[in-house]
Coordinates of N, CA and C in Angstrom, one line a residue:
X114 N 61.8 13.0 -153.1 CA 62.1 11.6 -153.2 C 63.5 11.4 -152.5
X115 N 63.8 10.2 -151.8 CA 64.7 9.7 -151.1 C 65.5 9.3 -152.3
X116 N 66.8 9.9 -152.8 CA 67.2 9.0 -153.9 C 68.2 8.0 -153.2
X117 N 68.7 8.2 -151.8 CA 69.4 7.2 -151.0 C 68.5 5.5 -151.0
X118 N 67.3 6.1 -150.4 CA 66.5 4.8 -150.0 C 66.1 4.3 -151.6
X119 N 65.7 5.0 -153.0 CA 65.4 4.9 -154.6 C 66.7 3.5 -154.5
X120 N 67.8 4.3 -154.1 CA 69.0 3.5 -154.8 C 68.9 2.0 -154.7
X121 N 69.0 1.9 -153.0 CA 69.2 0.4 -152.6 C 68.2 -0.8 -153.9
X122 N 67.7 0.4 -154.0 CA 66.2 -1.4 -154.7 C 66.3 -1.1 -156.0
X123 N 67.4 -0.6 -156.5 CA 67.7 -0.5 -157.9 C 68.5 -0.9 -158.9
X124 N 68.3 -1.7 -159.7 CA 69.6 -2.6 -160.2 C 70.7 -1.6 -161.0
X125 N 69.4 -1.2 -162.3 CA 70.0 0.2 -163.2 C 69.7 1.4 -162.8
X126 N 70.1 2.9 -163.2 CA 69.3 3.6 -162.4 C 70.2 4.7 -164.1
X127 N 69.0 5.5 -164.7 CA 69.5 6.3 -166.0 C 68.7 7.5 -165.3
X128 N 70.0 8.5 -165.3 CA 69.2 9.9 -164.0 C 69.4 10.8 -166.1
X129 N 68.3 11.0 -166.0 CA 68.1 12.1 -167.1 C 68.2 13.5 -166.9
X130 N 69.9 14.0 -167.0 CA 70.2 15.7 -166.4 C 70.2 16.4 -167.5
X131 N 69.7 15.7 -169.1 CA 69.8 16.7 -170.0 C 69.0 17.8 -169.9
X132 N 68.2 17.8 -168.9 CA 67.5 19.3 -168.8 C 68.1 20.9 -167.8
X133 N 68.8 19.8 -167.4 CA 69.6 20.9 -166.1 C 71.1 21.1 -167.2
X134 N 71.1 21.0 -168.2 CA 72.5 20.9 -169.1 C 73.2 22.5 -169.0
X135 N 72.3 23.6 -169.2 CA 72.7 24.9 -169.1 C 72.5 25.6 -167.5
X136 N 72.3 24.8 -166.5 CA 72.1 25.3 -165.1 C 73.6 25.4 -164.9
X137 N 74.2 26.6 -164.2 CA 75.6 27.0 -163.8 C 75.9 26.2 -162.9
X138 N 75.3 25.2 -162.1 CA 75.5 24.5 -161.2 C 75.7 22.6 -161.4
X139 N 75.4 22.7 -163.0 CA 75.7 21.1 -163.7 C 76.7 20.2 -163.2
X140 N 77.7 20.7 -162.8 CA 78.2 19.8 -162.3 C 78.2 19.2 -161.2
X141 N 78.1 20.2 -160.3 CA 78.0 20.4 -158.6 C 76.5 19.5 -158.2
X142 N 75.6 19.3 -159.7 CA 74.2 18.8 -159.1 C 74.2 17.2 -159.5
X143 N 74.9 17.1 -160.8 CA 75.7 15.5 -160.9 C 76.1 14.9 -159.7
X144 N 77.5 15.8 -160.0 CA 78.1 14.8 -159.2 C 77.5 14.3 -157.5
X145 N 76.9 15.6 -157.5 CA 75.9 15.3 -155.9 C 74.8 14.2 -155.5
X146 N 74.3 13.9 -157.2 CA 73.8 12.8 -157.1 C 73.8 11.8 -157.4
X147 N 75.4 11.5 -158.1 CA 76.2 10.4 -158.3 C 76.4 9.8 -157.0
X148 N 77.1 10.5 -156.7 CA 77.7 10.3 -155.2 C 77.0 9.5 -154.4
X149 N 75.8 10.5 -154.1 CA 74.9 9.9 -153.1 C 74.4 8.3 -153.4
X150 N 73.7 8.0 -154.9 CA 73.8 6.6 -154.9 C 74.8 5.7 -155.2
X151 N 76.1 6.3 -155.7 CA 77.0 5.2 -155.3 C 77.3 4.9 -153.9
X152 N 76.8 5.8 -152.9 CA 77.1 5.7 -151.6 C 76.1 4.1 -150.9
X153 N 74.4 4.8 -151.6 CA 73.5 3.9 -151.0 C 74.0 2.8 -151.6
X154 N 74.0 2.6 -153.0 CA 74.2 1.4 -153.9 C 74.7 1.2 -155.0
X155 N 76.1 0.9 -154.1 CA 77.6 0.9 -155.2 C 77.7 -0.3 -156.3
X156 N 77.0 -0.8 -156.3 CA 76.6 -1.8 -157.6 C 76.0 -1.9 -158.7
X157 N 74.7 -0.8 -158.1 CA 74.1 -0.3 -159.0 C 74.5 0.4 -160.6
X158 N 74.4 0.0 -161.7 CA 74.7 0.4 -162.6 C 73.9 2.0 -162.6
X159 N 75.0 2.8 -163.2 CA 74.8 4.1 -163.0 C 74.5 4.5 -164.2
X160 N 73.7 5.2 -164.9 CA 73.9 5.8 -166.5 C 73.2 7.3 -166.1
X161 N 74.4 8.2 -167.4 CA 73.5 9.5 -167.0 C 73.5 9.6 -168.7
X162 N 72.2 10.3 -168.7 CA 71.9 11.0 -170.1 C 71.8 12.4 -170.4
X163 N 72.3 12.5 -172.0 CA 72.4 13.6 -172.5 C 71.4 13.7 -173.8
X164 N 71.5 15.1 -174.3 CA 70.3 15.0 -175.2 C 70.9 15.8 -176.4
X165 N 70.9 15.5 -177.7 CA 71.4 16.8 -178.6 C 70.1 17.3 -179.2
X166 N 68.9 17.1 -178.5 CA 67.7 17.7 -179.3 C 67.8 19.2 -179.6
X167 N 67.8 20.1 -180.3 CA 68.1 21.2 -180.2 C 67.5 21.5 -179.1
X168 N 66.2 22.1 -178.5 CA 66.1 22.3 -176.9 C 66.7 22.4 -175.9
X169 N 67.3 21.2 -175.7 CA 68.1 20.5 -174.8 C 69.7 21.4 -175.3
X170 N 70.5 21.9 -175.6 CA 71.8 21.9 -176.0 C 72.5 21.5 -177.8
X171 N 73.4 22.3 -177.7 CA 74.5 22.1 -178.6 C 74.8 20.8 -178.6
X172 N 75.3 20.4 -180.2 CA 76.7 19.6 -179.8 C 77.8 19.7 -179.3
X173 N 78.2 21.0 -179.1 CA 79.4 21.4 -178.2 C 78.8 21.3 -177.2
X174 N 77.9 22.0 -176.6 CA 77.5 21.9 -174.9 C 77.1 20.5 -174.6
X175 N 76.8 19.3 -175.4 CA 76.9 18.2 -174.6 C 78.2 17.4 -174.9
X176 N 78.9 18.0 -175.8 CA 80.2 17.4 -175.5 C 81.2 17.9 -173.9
X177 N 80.7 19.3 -173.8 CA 81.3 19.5 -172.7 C 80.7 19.1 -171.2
X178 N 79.3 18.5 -171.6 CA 79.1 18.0 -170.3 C 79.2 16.4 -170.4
X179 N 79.5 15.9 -171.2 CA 80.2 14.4 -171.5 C 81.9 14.7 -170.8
X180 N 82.4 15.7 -171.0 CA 83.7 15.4 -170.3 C 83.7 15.7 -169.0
X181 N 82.5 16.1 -168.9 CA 82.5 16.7 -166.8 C 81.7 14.6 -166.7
X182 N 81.3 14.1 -167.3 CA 80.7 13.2 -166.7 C 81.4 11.8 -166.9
X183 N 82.7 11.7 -167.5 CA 83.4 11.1 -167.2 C 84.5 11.0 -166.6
X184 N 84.7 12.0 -165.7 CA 85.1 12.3 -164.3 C 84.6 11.6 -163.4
X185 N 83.3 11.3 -163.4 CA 82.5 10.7 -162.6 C 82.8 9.2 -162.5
X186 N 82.2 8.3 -161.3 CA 81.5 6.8 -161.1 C 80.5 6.4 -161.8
X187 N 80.5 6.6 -163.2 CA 79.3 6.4 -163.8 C 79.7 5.0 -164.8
X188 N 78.7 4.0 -165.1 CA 78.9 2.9 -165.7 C 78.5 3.5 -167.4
X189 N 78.0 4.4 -167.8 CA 78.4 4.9 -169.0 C 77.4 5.9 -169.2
X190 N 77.1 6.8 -170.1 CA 76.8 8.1 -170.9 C 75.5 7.6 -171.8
X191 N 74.6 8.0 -171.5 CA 73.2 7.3 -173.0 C 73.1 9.0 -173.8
X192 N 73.0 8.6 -174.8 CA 72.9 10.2 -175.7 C 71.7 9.9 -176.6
X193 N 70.8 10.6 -176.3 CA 69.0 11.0 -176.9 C 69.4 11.5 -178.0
X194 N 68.7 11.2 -179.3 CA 69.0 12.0 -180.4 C 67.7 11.5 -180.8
X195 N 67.2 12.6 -181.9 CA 65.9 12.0 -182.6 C 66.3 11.7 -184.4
X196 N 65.6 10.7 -184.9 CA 66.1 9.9 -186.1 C 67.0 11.0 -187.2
X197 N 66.4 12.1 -187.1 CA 67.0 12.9 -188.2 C 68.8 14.0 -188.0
X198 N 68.7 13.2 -186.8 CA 69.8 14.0 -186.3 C 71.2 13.3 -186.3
X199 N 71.4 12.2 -187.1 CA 72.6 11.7 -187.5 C 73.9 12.5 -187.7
X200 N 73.6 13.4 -188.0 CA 74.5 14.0 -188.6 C 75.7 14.4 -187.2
X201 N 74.1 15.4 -186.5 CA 74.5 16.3 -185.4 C 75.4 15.0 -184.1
X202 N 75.0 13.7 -184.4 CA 75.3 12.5 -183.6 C 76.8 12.3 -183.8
X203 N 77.3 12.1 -185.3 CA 78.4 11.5 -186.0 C 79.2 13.0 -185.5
X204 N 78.8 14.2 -185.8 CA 79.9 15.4 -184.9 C 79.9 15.0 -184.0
X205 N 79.3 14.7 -182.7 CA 79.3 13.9 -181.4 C 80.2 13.3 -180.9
X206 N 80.3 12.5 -181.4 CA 81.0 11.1 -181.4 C 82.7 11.6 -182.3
X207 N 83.2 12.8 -183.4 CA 84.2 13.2 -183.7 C 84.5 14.4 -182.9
X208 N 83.8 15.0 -182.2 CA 84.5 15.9 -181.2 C 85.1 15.5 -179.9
X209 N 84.3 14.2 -179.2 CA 84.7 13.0 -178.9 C 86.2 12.6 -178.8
X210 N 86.5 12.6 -179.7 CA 87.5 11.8 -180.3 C 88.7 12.3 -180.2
X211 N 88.6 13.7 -179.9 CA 90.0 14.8 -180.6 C 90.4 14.6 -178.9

């Protein structure tokens, strides 16, 4: 897929990298394709998502890829959590903080 040519015709665009969260290359593959559609289409509202499902990462390992991704041109962070995981959410959102 062209994510250049994806971009232009896209108002929102939510790129789901919580799977690539433990790839040694997470950031270098973000921001690669941050870039690229802020390039095509700088207007475009950008969202990247994270996931605390256990599968997907820690609370710690998505807090540390929350701070690589607000480095970024991104219009904000969506965080997946499933109903029973409040808890693991509310550390989240206090590790966050510090």
């Amino acid at each position: 897929m062209n994510i250049y040519l994806a971009a232009q015709h896209m108002d929102t665009i939510n790129m789901q990298m919580q799977g690539y969260l433990h790839n040694s290359n997470y950031r270098d593959l973000v921001t690669n394709l941050v870039l690229q559609i802020r390039q095509a289409s700088p207007n475009t509202q950008l969202f990247v998502q994270v996931s605390i499902s256990p599968a997907r990462g820690t609370v710690q390992d998505n807090v540390n890829a929350i701070n690589i991704l607000k480095t970024l041109p991104i219009d904000g962070i969506l965080v997946f959590y499933n109903n029973s995981q409040t808890s693991d959410l509310q550390q989240l959102f206090t590790l966050l903080d510090r």
